[in-house]
Amino acid sequence: MAPHVTVYEVGPRDGLQNEPAVLPLEEKLELVAALAAAGLQRIEAGSFVSPRWIPQLADSDRLVESLPPSPELRYVALVPNAPGLARLRRALDQAGANGPAVDAAVFVSASETHNRKNVNKTIDETFAAFDEVVGPALAAGLRVRGYVSTAFGCPYEGPVDPGRVIALAQRLLALGCYQVSLGDTVGLGTPNQVRELLSRLLARTRPEQVALHMHDTRGCALANVLVGLEAGLATFDASIGGLGGCPYAPGASGNLATEDLVHMLLGMGYETGISWERLVDAGALAQRLVGRALPGKALQAELAARTAGRTRSDPLASR
Amino acid sequence: MAPHVTVYEVGPRDGLQNEPAVLPLEEKLELVAALAAAGLQRIEAGSFVSPRWIPQLADSDRLVESLPPSPELRYVALVPNAPGLARLRRALDQAGANGPAVDAAVFVSASETHNRKNVNKTIDETFAAFDEVVGPALAAGLRVRGYVSTAFGCPYEGPVDPGRVIALAQRLLALGCYQVSLGDTVGLGTPNQVRELLSRLLARTRPEQVALHMHDTRGCALANVLVGLEAGLATFDASIGGLGGCPYAPGASGNLATEDLVHMLLGMGYETGISWERLVDAGALAQRLVGRALPGKALQAELAARTAGRTRSDPLASR
């Protein structure tokens, strides 16, 4: 069993981009600081897609310039194309030599329909754009993460051939991505499916090259994470409080909530480097910033316990 | 892998007893009929505790008399003591020879504090009361199911010794219960804990004698069900739409939603005998009857898809 699991936080990017409200830069930085204070060491916090596409993240240039550096903390920003990469590099230049460590991330869907609705390109056209991103990013000393969305089902096409997902993941790794995160964009995946896909993929890759980005749209995210843990994976994406979804995937509410993931991991004895209490503080902050209750279940249970003044539910106590 | 899994529906009892509104008998029967029409073959639908304790279920006598019989369908009613058993037997007498098949269920907590708050008795006093229930019920030709609540953590005492849970489960089976359902009353259980408890318990019992009643309070219910499936269990409790919790366990919102459970089971290829579409119909009815949106995730995802007129998410398609 893996002693350490990396929780990859996507709230400030995947989460906030799906909020109707556009948070001011200062509040985004407040959220990032709370997540870092909780001990998260991977935080996705910006997107260099066109500001017209996603106004919520239009200030990603200034955000990246302002991210607080920390020795163990790596940020990640989405970079879909050459102009996006230029923006990321300019922001990093502005931040200077003592600025934050920021990786780039590229994304493609496993289904043509979802990919077209997401980025208005075929999958092959998307990879053609990657040629202008991944190689130059690596040459500039950046690390690049890849995403395969709709890896366990597409809201438009239905079932997705695992062979296609595996081929796309291998193609991203061959380009030089250090890790590929398999996204269950609309939460259709179930454990046997995840097990089969991982079994085939891990015959060709190392476990640290693969992450899972499960959505909890139908309540199955942690069961699928459990299958990933058993297959040897040690990186799982989640969003504070369950912020966000996918604006181009109808019905795709339900990023896995970071608190739910961490509660399970701590209860199972994994090391995460995360403070449970400070993580819940970050979830409470996220709720205040977006002005509504978030769907994360462990967050709500813990906040109810705090309000009642009861002993908190310590995940470590239930090992 | 087990080819068939029994989904044990607790919504009309565990769910409704925690609703502020008291549904009229006709609406309870409408809900039960919808659940039966979806193919559920175990439905917990009444409680013969004192009507003063749980006014929501005070009409359980008339409810049991009116339950529609069906060849494959067994109902279950909670029976805490001798007066409760007398009420159940009277109701069955009223229903007559062509009435419904109704099992009795008895319950005890694994933690003294929770048990006292739940039934105002020590655990030993609770078992003393069982002597007046289980034996006489069996003698009268009834089947009896047992519950061990707070089996994976207590809101008052914290961690619960698995040895104590195993001893209580064995004690219930020795009394003549055909099955013991282990309840994660406040949703504190995590997979390693479930695996360890089941591994020890199943060394002494047969898998069909054990069921899991997981709450999704912290999002981990289906991961724990997955562990149960892998251990060979084939009965899991759930509540339509995620209705209910436990009124004496603070923060214990979150029965596992039947739709979430069934979505995972169908996606994994298990046979349940349940119609996905009719199950969602039953969830939609439950929402109408209680007058609010229910927390079940697969229910909300499916209803959103129906509203949008899109192809429904067919769990069978994602196998």
XYZ file of C-alpha atoms in Angstrom:
638
model
C 0.000 0.000 0.000
C 1.254 3.430 -0.910
C 2.374 5.287 2.205
C 1.905 8.711 0.643
C -0.895 9.976 -1.566
C -0.788 13.287 -3.389
C -4.047 15.198 -3.373
C -4.126 17.402 -6.450
C -6.375 20.386 -5.735
C -8.332 21.780 -8.697
C -10.752 24.109 -6.889
C -9.189 27.457 -7.831
C -9.248 26.442 -11.508
C -11.801 23.729 -12.317
C -13.980 24.824 -9.437
C -14.034 28.573 -9.870
C -14.349 28.457 -13.651
C -17.804 26.979 -13.165
C -19.031 29.502 -10.645
C -21.450 32.140 -11.938
C -19.715 34.751 -9.821
C -16.294 36.024 -10.898
C -14.176 36.270 -7.778
C -11.768 39.190 -7.481
C -8.088 38.334 -7.612
C -7.603 38.992 -3.904
C -10.223 36.401 -3.000
C -8.703 33.801 -5.318
C -5.367 34.381 -3.637
C -7.027 34.091 -0.236
C -8.428 30.692 -1.252
C -5.076 29.527 -2.618
C -3.368 30.614 0.587
C -5.884 28.663 2.680
C -5.329 25.550 0.561
C -1.575 25.903 0.868
C -1.912 26.413 4.616
C -3.853 23.137 4.782
C -0.808 21.393 3.340
C -1.881 20.829 -0.262
C 1.216 20.618 -2.454
C -0.421 20.615 -5.880
C -2.864 23.424 -6.629
C -4.304 24.096 -10.068
C -4.884 27.818 -10.046
C -5.189 29.364 -13.464
C -6.146 28.823 -17.070
C -4.646 30.505 -20.112
C -7.536 29.774 -22.399
C -9.150 32.767 -24.028
C -10.608 35.155 -21.424
C -13.700 35.291 -23.631
C -14.248 31.563 -23.034
C -13.863 31.663 -19.296
C -14.173 35.156 -17.810
C -13.914 33.667 -14.323
C -10.223 32.980 -14.980
C -9.409 35.956 -17.195
C -7.047 37.303 -14.541
C -4.862 34.198 -14.606
C -1.852 36.252 -15.681
C -1.990 38.411 -12.579
C -2.926 35.407 -10.448
C 0.139 33.429 -11.525
C 2.370 36.450 -10.925
C 0.983 36.716 -7.401
C 0.928 33.059 -6.310
C 2.879 32.695 -3.065
C 5.939 30.499 -3.586
C 6.575 27.679 -1.148
C 9.301 25.024 -1.262
C 7.074 21.944 -1.559
C 4.223 23.572 -3.454
C 3.739 23.319 -7.210
C 0.934 25.189 -8.931
C -0.521 24.223 -12.295
C -2.136 26.362 -14.987
C -4.039 25.142 -18.053
C -2.361 26.033 -21.334
C -4.292 25.064 -24.464
C -2.118 26.624 -27.166
C 0.910 28.737 -28.054
C -0.630 32.070 -27.018
C -1.568 30.506 -23.698
C 1.980 29.290 -23.168
C 3.303 32.758 -23.996
C 1.016 34.212 -21.337
C 2.132 31.689 -18.724
C 5.815 32.332 -19.499
C 5.301 36.104 -19.340
C 3.570 35.766 -15.961
C 6.403 33.614 -14.653
C 8.920 36.148 -15.932
C 7.043 38.849 -14.071
C 7.112 36.775 -10.909
C 10.859 36.457 -11.286
C 13.409 33.970 -10.047
C 11.860 33.808 -6.574
C 8.370 33.320 -7.950
C 6.128 30.275 -7.629
C 6.761 26.897 -9.287
C 4.047 26.551 -11.923
C 3.508 23.580 -14.217
C 1.540 23.709 -17.463
C -1.378 21.404 -18.190
C -2.900 20.388 -21.519
C -6.227 18.682 -22.008
C -8.015 16.567 -24.584
C -11.270 14.614 -24.481
C -11.518 10.925 -25.271
C -14.683 11.525 -27.257
C -14.714 13.650 -30.410
C -18.044 15.294 -29.629
C -17.000 16.425 -26.166
C -13.630 17.601 -27.461
C -15.265 19.663 -30.174
C -17.741 21.224 -27.766
C -14.941 21.902 -25.299
C -12.256 23.390 -27.571
C -13.870 23.483 -31.028
C -11.251 21.155 -32.489
C -10.984 17.502 -33.427
C -8.769 15.378 -31.214
C -6.068 15.375 -33.900
C -6.260 19.153 -34.231
C -5.934 19.363 -30.468
C -2.749 17.318 -30.565
C -1.454 19.477 -33.384
C -1.864 22.470 -31.069
C -0.036 20.557 -28.327
C 3.026 20.460 -30.591
C 3.215 24.208 -30.116
C 2.823 23.893 -26.360
C 4.353 20.797 -24.841
C 7.744 20.750 -26.566
C 8.351 24.490 -26.137
C 7.163 24.330 -22.509
C 9.560 21.490 -21.758
C 12.334 23.349 -23.565
C 11.619 26.340 -21.319
C 12.069 24.161 -18.248
C 8.395 23.744 -17.406
C 6.765 20.485 -16.406
C 3.618 19.545 -18.303
C 0.653 17.526 -17.061
C -1.920 16.007 -19.421
C -5.644 15.416 -19.020
C -7.854 12.950 -20.817
C -11.437 14.058 -20.211
C -14.552 11.883 -20.610
C -12.278 8.883 -20.005
C -15.086 6.833 -18.449
C -18.079 8.012 -20.426
C -19.222 10.927 -22.562
C -22.454 12.867 -22.045
C -22.930 12.969 -25.832
C -21.479 9.679 -27.077
C -22.096 7.423 -24.067
C -19.557 4.654 -23.449
C -15.932 5.404 -24.297
C -13.578 2.725 -25.600
C -10.844 2.177 -22.989
C -8.408 1.446 -25.821
C -8.897 4.995 -27.056
C -8.239 6.422 -23.588
C -5.087 4.357 -23.244
C -3.834 5.480 -26.667
C -4.447 9.140 -25.812
C -2.739 8.791 -22.434
C 0.274 7.180 -24.062
C 0.369 9.880 -26.709
C 0.439 12.578 -24.005
C 3.186 10.762 -22.104
C 5.169 10.330 -25.317
C 4.977 14.092 -25.859
C 6.671 14.532 -22.502
C 3.869 14.972 -19.991
C 5.064 13.843 -16.572
C 1.595 12.564 -15.667
C -1.770 12.009 -17.296
C -4.919 12.507 -15.266
C -7.902 10.468 -16.425
C -11.049 12.516 -16.013
C -14.482 11.055 -15.332
C -15.976 14.304 -16.537
C -19.617 13.432 -15.956
C -19.216 10.875 -13.191
C -20.275 7.790 -15.150
C -17.386 5.533 -14.156
C -17.864 2.503 -11.943
C -15.246 0.341 -10.231
C -14.936 -2.553 -12.680
C -14.497 -0.109 -15.527
C -11.793 1.829 -13.688
C -10.066 -1.402 -12.715
C -10.036 -2.677 -16.288
C -8.754 0.567 -17.748
C -6.005 0.921 -15.144
C -4.974 -2.682 -15.477
C -4.412 -2.221 -19.205
C -2.818 1.220 -18.909
C -0.462 0.294 -16.073
C 0.888 -2.588 -18.141
C 2.454 0.148 -20.294
C 3.117 3.004 -17.869
C 4.364 3.560 -14.343
C 1.780 4.273 -11.629
C 3.198 7.734 -10.905
C 2.491 8.676 -14.530
C -1.246 8.214 -13.989
C -3.737 10.133 -11.845
C -7.505 9.931 -11.490
C -9.803 12.930 -11.702
C -13.129 11.461 -10.632
C -16.382 13.343 -10.473
C -18.929 12.436 -7.836
C -21.948 13.147 -10.043
C -23.476 9.771 -9.200
C -21.787 9.214 -5.831
C -19.177 6.751 -7.075
C -16.013 8.886 -6.954
C -14.467 7.436 -3.810
C -15.231 3.854 -4.817
C -13.332 4.575 -8.028
C -10.494 6.199 -6.089
C -10.317 3.059 -3.955
C -9.826 1.005 -7.116
C -7.078 3.430 -8.157
C -5.331 3.071 -4.800
C -5.498 -0.702 -5.076
C -3.996 -0.479 -8.575
C -1.061 1.479 -7.146
C -1.956 5.042 -8.092
C -0.901 7.762 -5.685
C -2.306 10.993 -7.177
C -5.981 11.933 -7.113
C -7.592 15.179 -8.200
C -10.263 16.832 -6.088
C -11.861 20.218 -5.583
C -12.275 21.981 -2.258
C -15.854 21.588 -1.061
C -16.739 19.962 -4.389
C -16.553 23.294 -6.261
C -17.084 23.060 -9.998
C -17.777 20.633 -12.806
C -17.498 21.089 -16.542
C -19.391 23.865 -18.310
C -19.542 21.914 -21.566
C -20.762 18.669 -20.023
C -24.449 18.977 -19.176
C -25.349 17.583 -15.784
C -21.709 17.402 -14.813
C -21.969 18.894 -11.408
C -19.862 17.185 -8.891
C -16.123 17.332 -8.708
C -15.025 14.976 -5.965
C -14.747 17.115 -2.821
C -11.222 17.344 -1.424
C -12.504 16.894 2.122
C -14.307 13.654 1.186
C -11.135 12.322 -0.459
C -8.879 13.335 2.420
C -11.290 11.942 5.010
C -11.118 8.553 3.318
C -7.337 8.664 2.832
C -6.637 9.667 6.439
C -9.085 7.046 7.677
C -7.205 4.447 5.628
C -3.870 5.465 7.120
C -2.357 7.180 4.100
C -0.036 10.099 4.578
C -1.151 13.204 2.726
C 0.669 16.016 4.507
C -2.717 17.694 4.904
C -4.148 19.147 8.109
C -7.765 18.047 8.421
C -8.804 21.079 10.433
C -7.160 23.551 8.096
C -8.625 21.786 5.090
C -12.085 22.256 6.554
C -11.177 25.902 7.200
C -10.350 26.210 3.482
C -13.683 24.608 2.575
C -15.523 27.033 4.838
C -13.662 29.903 3.180
C -14.577 28.623 -0.292
C -18.235 28.632 0.752
C -18.005 32.199 2.013
C -16.286 33.374 -1.162
C -18.820 31.877 -3.570
C -21.702 32.723 -1.264
C -23.371 29.347 -1.140
C -23.179 25.962 0.539
C -20.884 23.602 -1.336
C -21.803 19.954 -1.955
C -18.826 18.375 -0.163
C -20.291 15.931 2.358
C -17.415 15.645 4.815
C -17.205 19.450 4.815
C -20.867 19.769 5.750
C -20.633 17.032 8.382
C -17.585 18.647 9.955
C -19.041 22.157 9.904
C -22.245 20.839 11.506
C -20.159 19.195 14.207
C -18.235 22.426 14.785
C -21.444 24.443 15.013
C -22.821 22.003 17.547
C -19.620 22.360 19.542
C -19.084 18.634 19.468
C -15.848 16.746 19.268
C -14.791 16.900 15.671
C -14.891 13.740 13.616
C -11.225 12.909 13.485
C -10.575 10.709 10.451
C -7.470 9.369 12.149
C -9.535 8.124 15.055
C -11.570 5.822 12.836
C -8.656 3.904 11.326
C -18.168 -12.174 -8.056
C -21.698 -12.391 -6.780
C -24.085 -12.447 -9.725
C -27.020 -11.093 -7.734
C -27.096 -8.336 -5.144
C -30.084 -7.617 -2.937
C -30.798 -3.945 -2.433
C -32.571 -3.546 0.893
C -34.684 -0.395 0.769
C -35.077 1.526 4.034
C -36.632 4.769 2.757
C -40.221 4.235 3.956
C -38.924 3.540 7.489
C -35.443 4.953 8.174
C -36.016 7.714 5.634
C -39.480 8.899 6.548
C -38.941 8.703 10.301
C -36.447 11.528 9.936
C -38.630 13.802 7.868
C -40.188 16.754 9.694
C -43.424 16.212 7.793
C -45.639 13.279 8.685
C -46.860 11.735 5.444
C -50.433 10.454 5.308
C -50.830 6.702 5.025
C -51.927 6.930 1.394
C -48.697 8.671 0.408
C -46.560 6.130 2.225
C -48.362 3.379 0.354
C -47.839 5.269 -2.904
C -44.094 5.384 -2.201
C -43.979 1.691 -1.287
C -45.861 0.834 -4.480
C -43.375 2.826 -6.567
C -40.449 1.057 -4.910
C -42.057 -2.329 -5.499
C -42.742 -1.386 -9.108
C -39.026 -0.581 -9.507
C -38.266 -4.172 -8.561
C -37.085 -3.797 -4.981
C -37.714 -7.046 -3.114
C -36.875 -5.941 0.425
C -38.633 -2.848 1.729
C -38.468 -1.694 5.321
C -41.778 0.030 5.841
C -42.831 0.403 9.432
C -41.687 0.675 13.015
C -43.496 -0.565 16.102
C -41.648 1.639 18.525
C -43.800 3.913 20.641
C -45.768 6.367 18.491
C -44.656 9.057 20.936
C -41.047 8.450 19.951
C -41.601 8.576 16.221
C -44.903 10.148 15.231
C -43.903 9.868 11.573
C -44.423 6.100 11.809
C -47.290 6.019 14.297
C -49.578 4.543 11.643
C -47.372 1.485 11.117
C -50.206 -0.820 12.191
C -52.475 0.391 9.394
C -49.516 0.581 7.011
C -48.580 -3.072 7.549
C -52.205 -4.122 7.144
C -52.306 -2.313 3.811
C -48.967 -3.293 2.272
C -49.573 -4.834 -1.140
C -48.469 -8.468 -1.182
C -46.243 -9.670 -4.001
C -44.645 -13.083 -4.457
C -41.000 -11.999 -4.352
C -41.411 -9.051 -2.026
C -40.675 -9.141 1.694
C -41.344 -6.133 3.886
C -39.644 -5.483 7.213
C -40.870 -3.617 10.279
C -38.832 -2.594 13.326
C -39.936 -4.283 16.544
C -38.102 -3.158 19.691
C -40.044 -5.037 22.379
C -42.953 -7.333 23.248
C -45.673 -4.687 22.764
C -44.192 -3.899 19.349
C -44.261 -7.571 18.376
C -47.872 -7.794 19.514
C -48.733 -4.847 17.270
C -46.961 -6.399 14.275
C -48.715 -9.734 14.805
C -52.079 -8.024 15.168
C -51.512 -6.101 11.933
C -50.539 -9.287 10.122
C -53.634 -10.996 11.484
C -55.729 -8.134 10.157
C -54.072 -8.478 6.744
C -54.989 -12.135 6.735
C -53.613 -15.164 4.954
C -53.258 -13.331 1.655
C -51.513 -10.387 3.272
C -47.946 -9.225 2.774
C -44.838 -11.101 3.935
C -43.381 -8.994 6.745
C -40.197 -9.718 8.676
C -39.398 -8.233 12.077
C -36.195 -6.317 12.761
C -34.442 -5.603 16.059
C -31.689 -3.094 16.635
C -28.886 -2.399 19.055
C -25.975 0.031 19.001
C -22.365 -1.004 19.339
C -21.697 1.920 21.662
C -23.406 2.222 25.049
C -23.903 5.974 24.779
C -25.614 5.789 21.407
C -27.736 2.849 22.525
C -28.882 4.697 25.622
C -29.735 7.819 23.646
C -31.525 5.714 21.053
C -33.609 3.395 23.249
C -32.844 4.525 26.836
C -31.414 1.130 27.729
C -27.984 -0.406 28.187
C -26.920 -2.896 25.542
C -27.566 -5.774 27.961
C -31.017 -4.414 28.771
C -31.665 -4.200 25.040
C -30.791 -7.848 24.590
C -32.994 -8.713 27.545
C -35.874 -7.087 25.671
C -34.903 -9.086 22.552
C -35.635 -12.257 24.515
C -39.274 -11.187 24.511
C -39.179 -10.444 20.791
C -36.917 -12.689 18.773
C -37.829 -16.088 20.168
C -41.590 -15.402 20.166
C -41.375 -13.915 16.665
C -39.552 -16.977 15.354
C -42.063 -19.214 17.141
C -44.835 -17.326 15.368
C -43.232 -18.050 12.000
C -41.694 -14.639 11.439
C -38.185 -14.029 10.166
C -36.085 -11.607 12.208
C -33.329 -9.314 10.994
C -30.850 -7.653 13.352
C -29.082 -4.310 13.217
C -25.876 -3.239 14.874
C -25.776 0.567 14.728
C -22.663 2.745 15.118
C -20.664 -0.283 13.951
C -17.958 1.901 12.396
C -17.884 4.843 14.772
C -20.056 6.583 17.342
C -20.840 10.302 17.372
C -20.428 10.313 21.156
C -17.716 7.752 21.872
C -15.666 7.974 18.666
C -13.977 4.779 17.465
C -15.807 1.508 18.076
C -13.951 -1.717 18.822
C -14.571 -4.144 15.938
C -14.442 -7.023 18.429
C -17.496 -5.581 20.140
C -19.364 -5.304 16.825
C -18.502 -8.892 15.949
C -19.662 -10.118 19.361
C -22.980 -8.277 19.024
C -23.513 -9.580 15.494
C -22.835 -13.137 16.632
C -25.171 -12.663 19.581
C -27.979 -11.548 17.237
C -27.352 -14.471 14.888
C -27.304 -16.874 17.848
C -30.718 -15.537 18.870
C -32.006 -16.609 15.472
C -31.720 -13.497 13.279
C -31.365 -14.573 9.667
C -29.103 -11.613 8.906
C -27.326 -8.821 10.743
C -26.932 -5.457 9.081
C -23.915 -3.446 10.226
C -24.841 0.219 10.349
C -22.389 3.058 9.793
C -24.839 5.351 11.532
C -22.878 8.563 11.167
C -20.844 7.699 8.072
C -17.425 7.484 9.723
C -16.336 4.167 8.189
C -13.537 3.922 5.669
C -12.526 0.975 3.488
C -9.684 -0.539 5.529
C -11.887 -0.523 8.596
C -14.764 -2.212 6.769
C -12.382 -4.757 5.259
C -10.871 -5.630 8.631
C -14.224 -5.976 10.369
C -15.698 -8.125 7.594
C -12.631 -10.291 7.377
C -12.917 -11.125 11.085
C -16.699 -11.494 11.082
C -16.860 -13.644 7.942
C -14.418 -16.095 9.507
C -17.317 -16.946 11.829
C -20.434 -16.345 9.742
C -21.693 -16.927 6.214
C -21.745 -13.921 3.850
C -25.523 -14.083 3.446
C -25.860 -13.547 7.212
C -24.233 -10.127 6.941
C -25.387 -6.902 5.292
C -23.985 -3.384 5.244
C -26.030 -0.295 6.037
C -23.634 2.508 5.071
C -24.340 6.178 5.445
C -22.866 8.613 2.949
C -22.353 11.389 5.499
C -18.754 11.858 4.372
C -19.085 10.511 0.827
C -17.529 7.122 1.501
C -20.582 4.846 1.384
C -20.012 3.316 -2.052
C -16.302 2.772 -1.428
C -17.334 0.827 1.659
C -19.964 -1.088 -0.305
C -17.272 -2.003 -2.816
C -15.223 -3.512 0.002
C -18.309 -5.439 1.082
C -18.852 -6.780 -2.431
C -15.231 -7.875 -2.616
C -15.632 -9.638 0.736
C -18.572 -11.587 -0.694
C -21.539 -9.731 0.782
C -24.653 -9.547 -1.346
C -27.097 -7.399 0.655
C -26.764 -3.631 1.035
C -29.185 -1.216 2.658
C -30.033 2.082 1.003
C -32.723 4.730 1.072
C -34.545 6.092 -1.946
C -33.100 9.483 -2.867
C -30.972 9.393 0.283
C -33.993 10.033 2.546
C -33.280 9.977 6.259
C -30.520 9.538 8.790
C -30.721 8.973 12.516
C -32.520 11.455 14.773
C -30.372 10.552 17.775
C -27.042 10.828 15.970
C -26.136 14.485 15.485
C -24.803 15.277 12.025
C -25.968 11.938 10.718
C -27.578 13.108 7.568
C -26.904 10.860 4.689
C -28.328 7.423 4.171
C -26.726 5.991 1.058
C -29.106 6.794 -1.797
C -30.611 3.729 -3.464
C -30.076 5.242 -6.910
C -26.355 5.774 -6.238
C -26.007 2.175 -5.057
C -27.956 0.740 -7.970
C -26.077 2.867 -10.501
C -22.800 1.414 -9.262
C -24.113 -2.156 -9.094
C -25.601 -2.058 -12.586
C -22.433 -0.438 -13.923
C -20.440 -3.293 -12.391
C -22.617 -5.920 -14.006
C -24.479 -7.157 -10.954
C -28.042 -8.340 -11.273
C -30.419 -6.531 -8.955
C -33.817 -7.119 -10.535
C -34.317 -3.361 -10.411
C -35.503 -1.162 -13.276
C -33.282 1.923 -13.410
C -35.975 4.115 -14.911
C -38.634 3.067 -12.441
C -36.225 3.504 -9.561
C -35.660 7.099 -10.650
C -39.435 7.478 -10.912
C -39.669 6.340 -7.284
C -36.984 8.852 -6.290
C -38.857 11.638 -8.054
C -42.026 10.599 -6.226
C -40.203 10.626 -2.874
C -39.102 14.188 -3.567
C -42.645 15.260 -4.384
C -44.028 13.623 -1.262
C -41.560 15.221 1.153
C -41.622 18.486 -0.768
C -37.901 19.013 -1.177
C -34.943 17.946 -3.280
C -33.309 14.820 -1.907
C -29.526 14.445 -1.674
C -29.172 11.360 -3.904
C -26.621 12.246 -6.573
C -27.533 9.783 -9.301
C -31.173 10.797 -8.836
C -30.340 14.464 -9.388
C -28.092 13.689 -12.362
C -30.754 11.541 -13.986
C -33.562 14.027 -13.348
C -31.413 16.810 -14.825
C -30.800 14.668 -17.895
C -34.514 13.951 -18.223
C -35.375 17.638 -17.902
C -32.862 18.497 -20.603
C -34.414 15.829 -22.814
C -31.073 14.170 -23.267
C -30.348 10.490 -23.556
C -30.529 9.105 -20.074
C -27.359 7.916 -18.442
C -27.789 4.200 -18.751
C -25.674 2.479 -16.111
C -25.611 -0.645 -18.226
C -24.004 1.240 -21.080
C -20.966 2.125 -19.018
C -20.002 -1.382 -18.011
